[in-house]
Amino acid sequence: MAEQDQTEVLGEKLYSVIYPKHPSMAGKLTGMLLELPTTLVQQMIQDENILLAGLEKALGALHMPASISIADPEYEDDCFESRDLLGEKLYGLVDGYNTGYSEKITGMLLEQKKEEVKKLILDPRLLQDKVQIALTALEEGTAECLSSKTEVKESLGEKLFALIKDIDSVNCASITGMLLEMEPTALQRLQQDRMALKSAVQKAQAALLLNCSSHSGDSVHIDEEKNIDSEMEKLGEALYAYVINTEFEKYAEKITDVNYGTASSFLLRGT
């Protein structure tokens, strides 16, 4: 699209958002704001806060000497600073990248000089590069933090193991593993507070005992089932031996394929 055509399109859009606010001065204000950089004009069309800031300065400029232009760098800078728009606008742009760190990245970028931050708002490509750099720094920092956290837990685990061994030398390894699921700060407290450590060990011992009892119950149940199966086999054999000596000899196999109660009943009748 030709530059003139683009300016006309922007002018029409800008006029349409200015007219409801200042009908009698819409044309004049539109012409004044069109002197600003195209990127800033586009932002005014999309963001009412930036538009209001621009209109405020434009209305003020109408009462200034003719030598002062609304397109002066100082005016453009004031427009961005008005109503804390600098941080808000930057956050809105950064949030569009869906990094999950919008607030942190915005804070990092706002540490730069105002002129540099303004460039980021006006230049999408530059902003993207800066966001990527900030994101990389944050992710590397997070990875280092996780690595450090693991190392801290390992160190605490070794110290706790020695303390727990004095309390329960048999289950010290299992109990240490259970306690290491806690946060490092809680583990440090256990290391420093003997009573808290004993209490935590007792709870872990109770959990281990409960778990052991559960497995023991399962074992007993399995043994009972094995005993029942063994009794059934013996009854089946005895019943078969009895039937083949009767007039139902040829039905011996079918007859012996019965349940425990029936087999017991047959044998009792025959004895």
Short mmCIF file of C-alpha atoms in Angstrom, two decimals, residues 148-157 179-191:
data_model
loop_
_atom_site.label_atom_id
_atom_site.label_comp_id
_atom_site.label_asym_id
_atom_site.label_seq_id
_atom_site.Cartn_x
_atom_site.Cartn_y
_atom_site.Cartn_z
CA SER A 148 20.57 -26.02 43.80
CA LYS A 149 17.41 -27.25 45.54
CA THR A 150 18.29 -30.87 44.69
CA GLU A 151 21.81 -30.46 46.03
CA VAL A 152 20.46 -28.96 49.26
CA LYS A 153 18.09 -31.91 49.71
CA GLU A 154 20.88 -34.41 49.15
CA SER A 155 23.03 -32.70 51.76
CA LEU A 156 20.15 -32.55 54.25
CA GLY A 157 19.33 -36.19 53.53
CA LEU A 179 10.96 -37.31 55.16
CA LEU A 180 12.90 -36.10 52.12
CA GLU A 181 9.55 -35.52 50.40
CA MET A 182 9.22 -32.44 52.63
CA GLU A 183 10.43 -28.97 51.66
CA PRO A 184 14.09 -28.07 52.43
CA THR A 185 13.02 -25.48 55.02
CA ALA A 186 11.04 -28.14 56.92
CA LEU A 187 13.97 -30.56 56.72
CA GLN A 188 16.31 -27.92 58.13
CA ARG A 189 13.93 -27.47 61.06
CA LEU A 190 13.95 -31.22 61.74
CA GLN A 191 17.73 -31.17 61.69
#
